[in-house]
Amino acid sequence: MTRTMTSATRHGERRVRALATDEASTSEDVRYHAWRGHRVAYRSSGTSGPAIVLVHGFGVSSYQFRDNIEALGERNRVFAIDLVGFGASDQPDVAYNMEFWRDQVIDFVENVVGEPAVLVGNSIGSLAAVHVASASPKSTSGIVLINCAGGMNNKVKRLDGDFDGYGLQYKAVVPIFSVVLAIIDTVLKIEPIAKPLFNSVRGEENVRGALANVYMDASRVDDGLVKSICGAANREGAFKAFVNILTGPAGPRPEELMPNVECPILILWGSKDTITPLDFPLGQYFFNLEKTRVGKKTDFVQFDGEGHCVQDDNPKLVNEAIGTWVAGLP
């Protein structure tokens, strides 16, 4: 069922949790789970109802779910994790890929949540949810994809086939930039060059400017959000993690994984997303998925006037959509 929702509720009442704005060890809200020798930070809310696991996007953390955790926790058991490499989780010098985060989420569901969960992801968090649903059906009772990414980084994989006509633009664009991406990879691996670049990128002014280009509501780009990102980026392992993630493989695209996904899917998309635009092939693939995914529960909701991080930019819209959808699952 395709629905279009406006942002008329943008200025509705919001309740903000008092989450940490620097390292997670300073926050009473944060708990830790051990996985492969790494500390995984997470926050939780709610004591009963279906389990929901929130998975953030690139460069941010569970802080971006600051107004979703408690609201969804009123009727559900809610967990918001920091992917390894981001937020308050460990930032090891390892080979990052989508399968790495997939395995982290699967382990979290099995050993912390203790039952199949609805995975709610934004951007690469959505892609991680698709990976989990494809590889471990027993871990997922449903997935909610908020402006899903096509790969772990900008090196979006070239499509081998024409997925219902949506592969053409990527086939045309990716070869043009393949040389540029190779150069960027090489530069990032030269620390004397990459480190000053990273130091510039993680500065509060640059982070605030980057967020202002993504968020529709300027008031949401506040000190708490900026410091949650800069605090993580100033930790000891942040630079190596940054380089390894940007130079790692983009991984399989969601179109390739989707045939193995059997669980219900809710797709939420901001119409003004400039990172994964709705009118680009990836956006159109998801827009049409409820028509092509025959016999499997698939719902698409378009948020008019909203951007890439709508769960934080206008949380009331997203909380209502997710809450209603989860309540209607078998």
mmCIF file of C-alpha atoms in Angstrom:
data_model
loop_
_atom_site.group_PDB
_atom_site.id
_atom_site.type_symbol
_atom_site.label_atom_id
_atom_site.label_comp_id
_atom_site.label_asym_id
_atom_site.label_seq_id
_atom_site.Cartn_x
_atom_site.Cartn_y
_atom_site.Cartn_z
ATOM 1 C CA MET A 1 0.000 0.000 0.000
ATOM 2 C CA THR A 2 1.576 3.279 -1.144
ATOM 3 C CA ARG A 3 0.832 6.305 1.000
ATOM 4 C CA THR A 4 1.965 9.904 0.839
ATOM 5 C CA MET A 5 2.193 11.879 4.059
ATOM 6 C CA THR A 6 2.841 15.578 4.439
ATOM 7 C CA SER A 7 4.996 17.176 7.099
ATOM 8 C CA ALA A 8 2.117 19.055 8.707
ATOM 9 C CA THR A 9 3.016 17.527 12.061
ATOM 10 C CA ARG A 10 6.590 18.825 11.923
ATOM 11 C CA HIS A 11 6.004 21.373 14.661
ATOM 12 C CA GLY A 12 4.149 18.983 16.955
ATOM 13 C CA GLU A 13 5.289 18.385 20.492
ATOM 14 C CA ARG A 14 8.511 16.402 20.828
ATOM 15 C CA ARG A 15 10.154 14.850 23.862
ATOM 16 C CA VAL A 16 13.948 14.686 23.767
ATOM 17 C CA ARG A 17 15.860 12.126 25.747
ATOM 18 C CA ALA A 18 18.898 13.289 27.685
ATOM 19 C CA LEU A 19 21.465 11.271 25.757
ATOM 20 C CA ALA A 20 25.208 11.638 25.968
ATOM 21 C CA THR A 21 26.816 14.180 23.666
ATOM 22 C CA ASP A 22 30.347 12.838 23.855
ATOM 23 C CA GLU A 23 31.690 9.406 24.763
ATOM 24 C CA ALA A 24 28.995 6.976 25.781
ATOM 25 C CA SER A 25 30.698 6.078 29.044
ATOM 26 C CA THR A 26 29.373 9.366 30.423
ATOM 27 C CA SER A 27 25.719 8.391 29.856
ATOM 28 C CA GLU A 28 23.599 6.332 32.200
ATOM 29 C CA ASP A 29 21.378 5.436 29.213
ATOM 30 C CA VAL A 30 24.067 3.395 27.497
ATOM 31 C CA ARG A 31 24.592 -0.314 27.951
ATOM 32 C CA TYR A 32 27.225 -2.557 26.394
ATOM 33 C CA HIS A 33 27.246 -5.948 24.750
ATOM 34 C CA ALA A 34 30.385 -7.890 23.771
ATOM 35 C CA TRP A 35 30.693 -9.174 20.204
ATOM 36 C CA ARG A 36 33.880 -10.661 18.720
ATOM 37 C CA GLY A 37 35.879 -8.886 21.404
ATOM 38 C CA HIS A 38 34.336 -5.492 20.575
ATOM 39 C CA ARG A 39 32.089 -3.399 22.802
ATOM 40 C CA VAL A 40 28.708 -2.704 21.232
ATOM 41 C CA ALA A 41 26.874 0.265 22.740
ATOM 42 C CA TYR A 42 23.094 0.359 22.791
ATOM 43 C CA ARG A 43 20.141 2.091 24.401
ATOM 44 C CA SER A 44 16.769 0.583 25.181
ATOM 45 C CA SER A 45 13.235 1.431 26.232
ATOM 46 C CA GLY A 46 10.021 -0.464 26.916
ATOM 47 C CA THR A 47 9.363 -3.716 28.739
ATOM 48 C CA SER A 48 6.704 -5.455 26.657
ATOM 49 C CA GLY A 49 5.383 -5.799 23.133
ATOM 50 C CA PRO A 50 7.133 -6.644 19.866
ATOM 51 C CA ALA A 51 10.896 -6.152 19.722
ATOM 52 C CA ILE A 52 12.264 -3.320 17.565
ATOM 53 C CA VAL A 53 15.960 -2.743 16.828
ATOM 54 C CA LEU A 54 16.964 0.693 15.466
ATOM 55 C CA VAL A 55 20.073 0.844 13.241
ATOM 56 C CA HIS A 56 21.595 4.222 12.329
ATOM 57 C CA GLY A 57 23.268 5.409 9.135
ATOM 58 C CA PHE A 58 26.788 6.381 8.096
ATOM 59 C CA GLY A 59 28.824 8.635 10.380
ATOM 60 C CA VAL A 60 26.185 9.006 13.083
ATOM 61 C CA SER A 61 24.938 6.842 15.972
ATOM 62 C CA SER A 62 21.892 5.811 17.969
ATOM 63 C CA TYR A 63 21.663 9.466 19.065
ATOM 64 C CA GLN A 64 19.814 10.086 15.805
ATOM 65 C CA PHE A 65 16.950 8.033 17.264
ATOM 66 C CA ARG A 66 16.756 10.348 20.294
ATOM 67 C CA ASP A 67 13.033 11.015 19.776
ATOM 68 C CA ASN A 68 12.113 7.541 18.564
ATOM 69 C CA ILE A 69 13.389 5.262 21.329
ATOM 70 C CA GLU A 70 11.011 6.223 24.131
ATOM 71 C CA ALA A 71 8.058 7.003 21.857
ATOM 72 C CA LEU A 72 8.199 3.562 20.223
ATOM 73 C CA GLY A 73 9.009 2.026 23.613
ATOM 74 C CA GLU A 74 5.547 2.901 24.905
ATOM 75 C CA ARG A 75 4.146 -0.173 23.130
ATOM 76 C CA ASN A 76 7.285 -2.121 22.198
ATOM 77 C CA ARG A 77 10.645 -3.347 23.452
ATOM 78 C CA VAL A 78 13.012 -0.982 21.665
ATOM 79 C CA PHE A 79 16.772 -1.196 21.242
ATOM 80 C CA ALA A 80 18.997 1.318 19.410
ATOM 81 C CA ILE A 81 22.514 0.112 18.665
ATOM 82 C CA ASP A 82 25.749 1.816 17.633
ATOM 83 C CA LEU A 83 27.343 -0.077 14.767
ATOM 84 C CA VAL A 84 30.963 -1.015 15.495
ATOM 85 C CA GLY A 85 33.100 1.848 14.188
ATOM 86 C CA PHE A 86 30.552 4.519 15.106
ATOM 87 C CA GLY A 87 29.088 6.239 18.135
ATOM 88 C CA ALA A 88 30.064 4.779 21.501
ATOM 89 C CA SER A 89 30.822 1.302 20.168
ATOM 90 C CA ASP A 90 34.450 0.265 19.696
ATOM 91 C CA GLN A 91 36.290 1.600 16.657
ATOM 92 C CA PRO A 92 38.714 -1.217 15.817
ATOM 93 C CA ASP A 93 41.162 -1.183 12.921
ATOM 94 C CA VAL A 94 39.449 -4.003 11.014
ATOM 95 C CA ALA A 95 38.150 -4.656 7.506
ATOM 96 C CA TYR A 96 34.653 -3.149 7.488
ATOM 97 C CA ASN A 97 31.940 -4.384 5.166
ATOM 98 C CA MET A 98 28.180 -4.804 5.236
ATOM 99 C CA GLU A 99 28.515 -8.458 6.193
ATOM 100 C CA PHE A 100 30.474 -7.373 9.298
ATOM 101 C CA TRP A 101 27.590 -5.189 10.480
ATOM 102 C CA ARG A 102 25.067 -7.811 9.393
ATOM 103 C CA ASP A 103 26.695 -10.305 11.733
ATOM 104 C CA GLN A 104 26.803 -7.733 14.529
ATOM 105 C CA VAL A 105 23.052 -7.107 14.259
ATOM 106 C CA ILE A 106 22.248 -10.834 14.061
ATOM 107 C CA ASP A 107 24.288 -11.487 17.202
ATOM 108 C CA PHE A 108 22.584 -8.602 18.993
ATOM 109 C CA VAL A 109 19.112 -9.891 18.134
ATOM 110 C CA GLU A 110 19.961 -13.418 19.212
ATOM 111 C CA ASN A 111 21.886 -12.657 22.408
ATOM 112 C CA VAL A 112 20.446 -9.374 23.697
ATOM 113 C CA VAL A 113 16.935 -9.089 22.296
ATOM 114 C CA GLY A 114 16.295 -12.831 22.539
ATOM 115 C CA GLU A 115 13.532 -13.013 19.929
ATOM 116 C CA PRO A 116 12.957 -12.064 16.279
ATOM 117 C CA ALA A 117 12.811 -8.291 15.906
ATOM 118 C CA VAL A 118 11.558 -5.637 13.535
ATOM 119 C CA LEU A 119 14.731 -4.015 12.244
ATOM 120 C CA VAL A 120 14.367 -0.288 11.579
ATOM 121 C CA GLY A 121 17.265 1.234 9.667
ATOM 122 C CA ASN A 122 18.164 4.556 8.114
ATOM 123 C CA SER A 123 20.492 4.703 5.084
ATOM 124 C CA ILE A 124 23.211 2.044 5.553
ATOM 125 C CA GLY A 125 21.271 0.926 8.637
ATOM 126 C CA SER A 126 18.442 0.014 6.261
ATOM 127 C CA LEU A 127 20.865 -1.856 4.042
ATOM 128 C CA ALA A 128 22.107 -3.758 7.101
ATOM 129 C CA ALA A 129 18.487 -4.707 7.848
ATOM 130 C CA VAL A 130 18.083 -6.083 4.323
ATOM 131 C CA HIS A 131 21.303 -8.083 4.774
ATOM 132 C CA VAL A 132 20.043 -9.567 8.050
ATOM 133 C CA ALA A 133 16.615 -10.436 6.638
ATOM 134 C CA SER A 134 18.262 -12.072 3.626
ATOM 135 C CA ALA A 135 20.830 -14.102 5.567
ATOM 136 C CA SER A 136 18.989 -14.819 8.843
ATOM 137 C CA PRO A 137 15.194 -14.961 8.430
ATOM 138 C CA LYS A 138 14.818 -16.241 12.002
ATOM 139 C CA SER A 139 16.180 -12.905 13.292
ATOM 140 C CA THR A 140 13.610 -10.696 11.596
ATOM 141 C CA SER A 141 9.862 -10.376 12.047
ATOM 142 C CA GLY A 142 9.879 -7.414 9.669
ATOM 143 C CA ILE A 143 12.123 -4.628 8.383
ATOM 144 C CA VAL A 144 11.516 -0.890 8.088
ATOM 145 C CA LEU A 145 13.716 0.859 5.546
ATOM 146 C CA ILE A 146 14.104 4.633 5.900
ATOM 147 C CA ASN A 147 15.740 6.025 2.746
ATOM 148 C CA CYS A 148 17.760 2.863 2.172
ATOM 149 C CA ALA A 149 21.339 3.125 0.891
ATOM 150 C CA GLY A 150 22.667 1.211 -2.106
ATOM 151 C CA GLY A 151 26.050 0.342 -0.564
ATOM 152 C CA MET A 152 28.326 0.812 2.434
ATOM 153 C CA ASN A 153 29.951 3.837 0.799
ATOM 154 C CA ASN A 154 29.915 5.784 -2.462
ATOM 155 C CA LYS A 155 31.394 2.900 -4.423
ATOM 156 C CA VAL A 156 27.952 1.596 -5.320
ATOM 157 C CA LYS A 157 28.294 -1.729 -7.033
ATOM 158 C CA ARG A 158 27.650 -1.810 -10.765
ATOM 159 C CA LEU A 159 24.559 -3.849 -11.494
ATOM 160 C CA ASP A 160 25.122 -7.025 -13.481
ATOM 161 C CA GLY A 161 21.563 -7.166 -14.723
ATOM 162 C CA ASP A 162 18.837 -4.682 -15.514
ATOM 163 C CA PHE A 163 16.655 -4.833 -12.393
ATOM 164 C CA ASP A 164 13.306 -3.992 -13.994
ATOM 165 C CA GLY A 165 14.924 -1.117 -15.856
ATOM 166 C CA TYR A 166 16.407 0.623 -12.824
ATOM 167 C CA GLY A 167 20.007 -0.393 -13.425
ATOM 168 C CA LEU A 168 20.648 1.795 -16.458
ATOM 169 C CA GLN A 169 21.597 4.992 -14.645
ATOM 170 C CA TYR A 170 24.022 3.245 -12.310
ATOM 171 C CA LYS A 171 25.607 1.394 -15.226
ATOM 172 C CA ALA A 172 26.120 4.714 -16.982
ATOM 173 C CA VAL A 173 27.378 6.675 -13.985
ATOM 174 C CA VAL A 174 29.588 4.239 -12.062
ATOM 175 C CA PRO A 175 32.234 3.629 -14.778
ATOM 176 C CA ILE A 176 32.706 7.398 -15.174
ATOM 177 C CA PHE A 177 33.668 7.792 -11.519
ATOM 178 C CA SER A 178 35.512 4.512 -11.048
ATOM 179 C CA VAL A 179 38.900 6.141 -11.725
ATOM 180 C CA VAL A 180 38.121 9.011 -9.337
ATOM 181 C CA LEU A 181 37.067 6.571 -6.625
ATOM 182 C CA ALA A 182 40.275 4.587 -7.081
ATOM 183 C CA ILE A 183 42.301 7.791 -6.621
ATOM 184 C CA ILE A 184 40.331 8.690 -3.498
ATOM 185 C CA ASP A 185 40.961 5.221 -2.084
ATOM 186 C CA THR A 186 44.695 5.628 -2.673
ATOM 187 C CA VAL A 187 44.797 9.078 -1.083
ATOM 188 C CA LEU A 188 42.837 7.975 1.979
ATOM 189 C CA LYS A 189 45.358 5.219 2.635
ATOM 190 C CA ILE A 190 48.217 7.753 2.824
ATOM 191 C CA GLU A 191 47.945 8.907 6.428
ATOM 192 C CA PRO A 192 49.899 12.200 6.141
ATOM 193 C CA ILE A 193 47.391 13.266 3.484
ATOM 194 C CA ALA A 194 44.249 11.650 4.864
ATOM 195 C CA LYS A 195 44.651 12.699 8.505
ATOM 196 C CA PRO A 196 44.422 16.472 7.880
ATOM 197 C CA LEU A 197 41.395 15.834 5.663
ATOM 198 C CA PHE A 198 39.750 13.807 8.424
ATOM 199 C CA ASN A 199 40.569 16.460 11.028
ATOM 200 C CA SER A 200 38.848 19.034 8.858
ATOM 201 C CA VAL A 201 35.785 16.889 8.203
ATOM 202 C CA ARG A 202 35.201 16.095 11.897
ATOM 203 C CA GLY A 203 35.233 19.734 13.004
ATOM 204 C CA GLU A 204 31.981 20.993 14.514
ATOM 205 C CA GLU A 205 31.533 23.732 11.905
ATOM 206 C CA ASN A 206 31.876 21.287 9.013
ATOM 207 C CA VAL A 207 29.618 18.713 10.656
ATOM 208 C CA ARG A 208 26.961 21.341 11.300
ATOM 209 C CA GLY A 209 27.172 22.519 7.697
ATOM 210 C CA ALA A 210 26.899 18.989 6.329
ATOM 211 C CA LEU A 211 23.853 18.262 8.489
ATOM 212 C CA ALA A 212 22.218 21.523 7.406
ATOM 213 C CA ASN A 213 22.315 20.235 3.826
ATOM 214 C CA VAL A 214 20.526 17.033 4.837
ATOM 215 C CA TYR A 215 17.979 18.157 7.443
ATOM 216 C CA MET A 216 14.814 20.038 6.491
ATOM 217 C CA ASP A 217 14.274 21.508 9.972
ATOM 218 C CA ALA A 218 17.281 23.649 10.911
ATOM 219 C CA SER A 219 16.338 23.549 14.606
ATOM 220 C CA ARG A 220 17.030 19.805 14.666
ATOM 221 C CA VAL A 221 20.704 20.428 13.850
ATOM 222 C CA ASP A 222 21.393 21.368 17.443
ATOM 223 C CA ASP A 223 24.458 21.172 19.679
ATOM 224 C CA GLY A 224 23.503 17.747 20.986
ATOM 225 C CA LEU A 225 23.393 16.201 17.505
ATOM 226 C CA VAL A 226 26.616 17.877 16.374
ATOM 227 C CA LYS A 227 28.506 16.888 19.524
ATOM 228 C CA SER A 228 27.255 13.293 19.310
ATOM 229 C CA ILE A 229 29.006 13.021 15.936
ATOM 230 C CA CYS A 230 32.114 15.046 16.743
ATOM 231 C CA GLY A 231 32.600 13.289 20.064
ATOM 232 C CA ALA A 232 32.727 9.885 18.366
ATOM 233 C CA ALA A 233 34.932 11.251 15.568
ATOM 234 C CA ASN A 234 37.507 12.488 18.100
ATOM 235 C CA ARG A 235 38.015 9.114 19.747
ATOM 236 C CA GLU A 236 41.316 7.276 19.259
ATOM 237 C CA GLY A 237 40.151 4.711 16.693
ATOM 238 C CA ALA A 238 37.940 7.011 14.655
ATOM 239 C CA PHE A 239 40.457 7.844 11.910
ATOM 240 C CA LYS A 240 41.307 4.234 11.049
ATOM 241 C CA ALA A 241 37.642 3.263 11.103
ATOM 242 C CA PHE A 242 36.824 6.220 8.840
ATOM 243 C CA VAL A 243 39.446 5.199 6.283
ATOM 244 C CA ASN A 244 38.578 1.508 6.382
ATOM 245 C CA ILE A 245 34.871 2.157 5.890
ATOM 246 C CA LEU A 246 35.329 4.596 3.003
ATOM 247 C CA THR A 247 37.878 2.389 1.232
ATOM 248 C CA GLY A 248 36.093 -0.900 1.887
ATOM 249 C CA PRO A 249 33.805 -2.721 -0.535
ATOM 250 C CA ALA A 250 30.334 -1.276 -1.081
ATOM 251 C CA GLY A 251 28.903 -4.804 -0.903
ATOM 252 C CA PRO A 252 25.889 -6.292 -2.665
ATOM 253 C CA ARG A 253 23.083 -3.939 -3.550
ATOM 254 C CA PRO A 254 19.637 -4.332 -1.936
ATOM 255 C CA GLU A 255 18.188 -5.428 -5.297
ATOM 256 C CA GLU A 256 20.467 -8.465 -5.207
ATOM 257 C CA LEU A 257 19.502 -9.408 -1.642
ATOM 258 C CA MET A 258 15.769 -8.817 -1.890
ATOM 259 C CA PRO A 259 14.822 -12.184 -3.495
ATOM 260 C CA ASN A 260 15.870 -13.878 -0.229
ATOM 261 C CA VAL A 261 13.839 -11.543 2.006
ATOM 262 C CA GLU A 262 10.562 -13.156 3.071
ATOM 263 C CA CYS A 263 9.482 -10.958 5.988
ATOM 264 C CA PRO A 264 7.116 -7.948 5.772
ATOM 265 C CA ILE A 265 8.700 -4.672 4.652
ATOM 266 C CA LEU A 266 7.737 -1.060 5.352
ATOM 267 C CA ILE A 267 9.555 1.487 3.189
ATOM 268 C CA LEU A 268 9.652 5.122 4.342
ATOM 269 C CA TRP A 269 11.087 7.763 2.017
ATOM 270 C CA GLY A 270 11.523 11.527 2.219
ATOM 271 C CA SER A 271 10.577 13.166 -1.073
ATOM 272 C CA LYS A 272 13.373 15.749 -0.768
ATOM 273 C CA ASP A 273 16.166 13.295 0.019
ATOM 274 C CA THR A 274 19.280 14.440 -1.861
ATOM 275 C CA ILE A 275 21.445 11.462 -0.833
ATOM 276 C CA THR A 276 19.171 8.689 -2.129
ATOM 277 C CA PRO A 277 16.706 10.658 -4.287
ATOM 278 C CA LEU A 278 13.339 9.086 -4.903
ATOM 279 C CA ASP A 279 13.537 9.709 -8.644
ATOM 280 C CA PHE A 280 16.914 7.941 -9.005
ATOM 281 C CA PRO A 281 17.034 4.218 -9.880
ATOM 282 C CA LEU A 282 17.414 3.046 -6.275
ATOM 283 C CA GLY A 283 14.530 5.191 -5.067
ATOM 284 C CA GLN A 284 12.356 4.037 -7.952
ATOM 285 C CA TYR A 285 13.220 0.421 -7.225
ATOM 286 C CA PHE A 286 11.878 0.752 -3.693
ATOM 287 C CA PHE A 287 8.915 2.874 -4.809
ATOM 288 C CA ASN A 288 7.812 0.027 -7.076
ATOM 289 C CA LEU A 289 8.764 -2.833 -4.763
ATOM 290 C CA GLU A 290 5.260 -3.412 -3.437
ATOM 291 C CA LYS A 291 4.167 -4.097 -7.035
ATOM 292 C CA THR A 292 7.036 -6.434 -7.883
ATOM 293 C CA ARG A 293 7.254 -8.261 -4.530
ATOM 294 C CA VAL A 294 4.199 -10.345 -5.211
ATOM 295 C CA GLY A 295 2.579 -12.220 -2.333
ATOM 296 C CA LYS A 296 4.713 -10.608 0.382
ATOM 297 C CA LYS A 297 3.576 -7.772 2.645
ATOM 298 C CA THR A 298 5.226 -4.599 1.334
ATOM 299 C CA ASP A 299 4.130 -1.041 2.135
ATOM 300 C CA PHE A 300 5.566 2.237 0.868
ATOM 301 C CA VAL A 301 5.042 5.601 2.569
ATOM 302 C CA GLN A 302 6.333 8.808 1.010
ATOM 303 C CA PHE A 303 6.879 11.780 3.312
ATOM 304 C CA ASP A 304 6.414 14.929 1.258
ATOM 305 C CA GLY A 305 8.912 17.660 2.047
ATOM 306 C CA GLU A 306 11.146 15.423 4.170
ATOM 307 C CA GLY A 307 14.807 14.500 3.704
ATOM 308 C CA HIS A 308 17.241 11.637 4.250
ATOM 309 C CA CYS A 309 17.110 11.457 8.068
ATOM 310 C CA VAL A 310 13.381 11.912 8.550
ATOM 311 C CA GLN A 311 13.349 9.753 11.711
ATOM 312 C CA ASP A 312 15.257 12.538 13.509
ATOM 313 C CA ASP A 313 14.229 15.475 11.339
ATOM 314 C CA ASN A 314 10.516 14.857 11.924
ATOM 315 C CA PRO A 315 10.242 11.966 14.401
ATOM 316 C CA LYS A 316 6.504 12.268 15.008
ATOM 317 C CA LEU A 317 5.746 11.238 11.415
ATOM 318 C CA VAL A 318 8.039 8.233 11.586
ATOM 319 C CA ASN A 319 6.933 7.110 15.051
ATOM 320 C CA GLU A 320 3.294 7.089 13.959
ATOM 321 C CA ALA A 321 4.049 5.181 10.758
ATOM 322 C CA ILE A 322 6.236 2.559 12.454
ATOM 323 C CA GLY A 323 4.006 2.163 15.500
ATOM 324 C CA THR A 324 0.886 1.571 13.415
ATOM 325 C CA TRP A 325 2.650 -0.817 11.034
ATOM 326 C CA VAL A 326 4.292 -2.918 13.760
ATOM 327 C CA ALA A 327 0.984 -3.160 15.645
ATOM 328 C CA GLY A 328 -0.599 -4.613 12.508
ATOM 329 C CA LEU A 329 1.943 -7.392 12.006
ATOM 330 C CA PRO A 330 0.824 -10.960 12.694
#
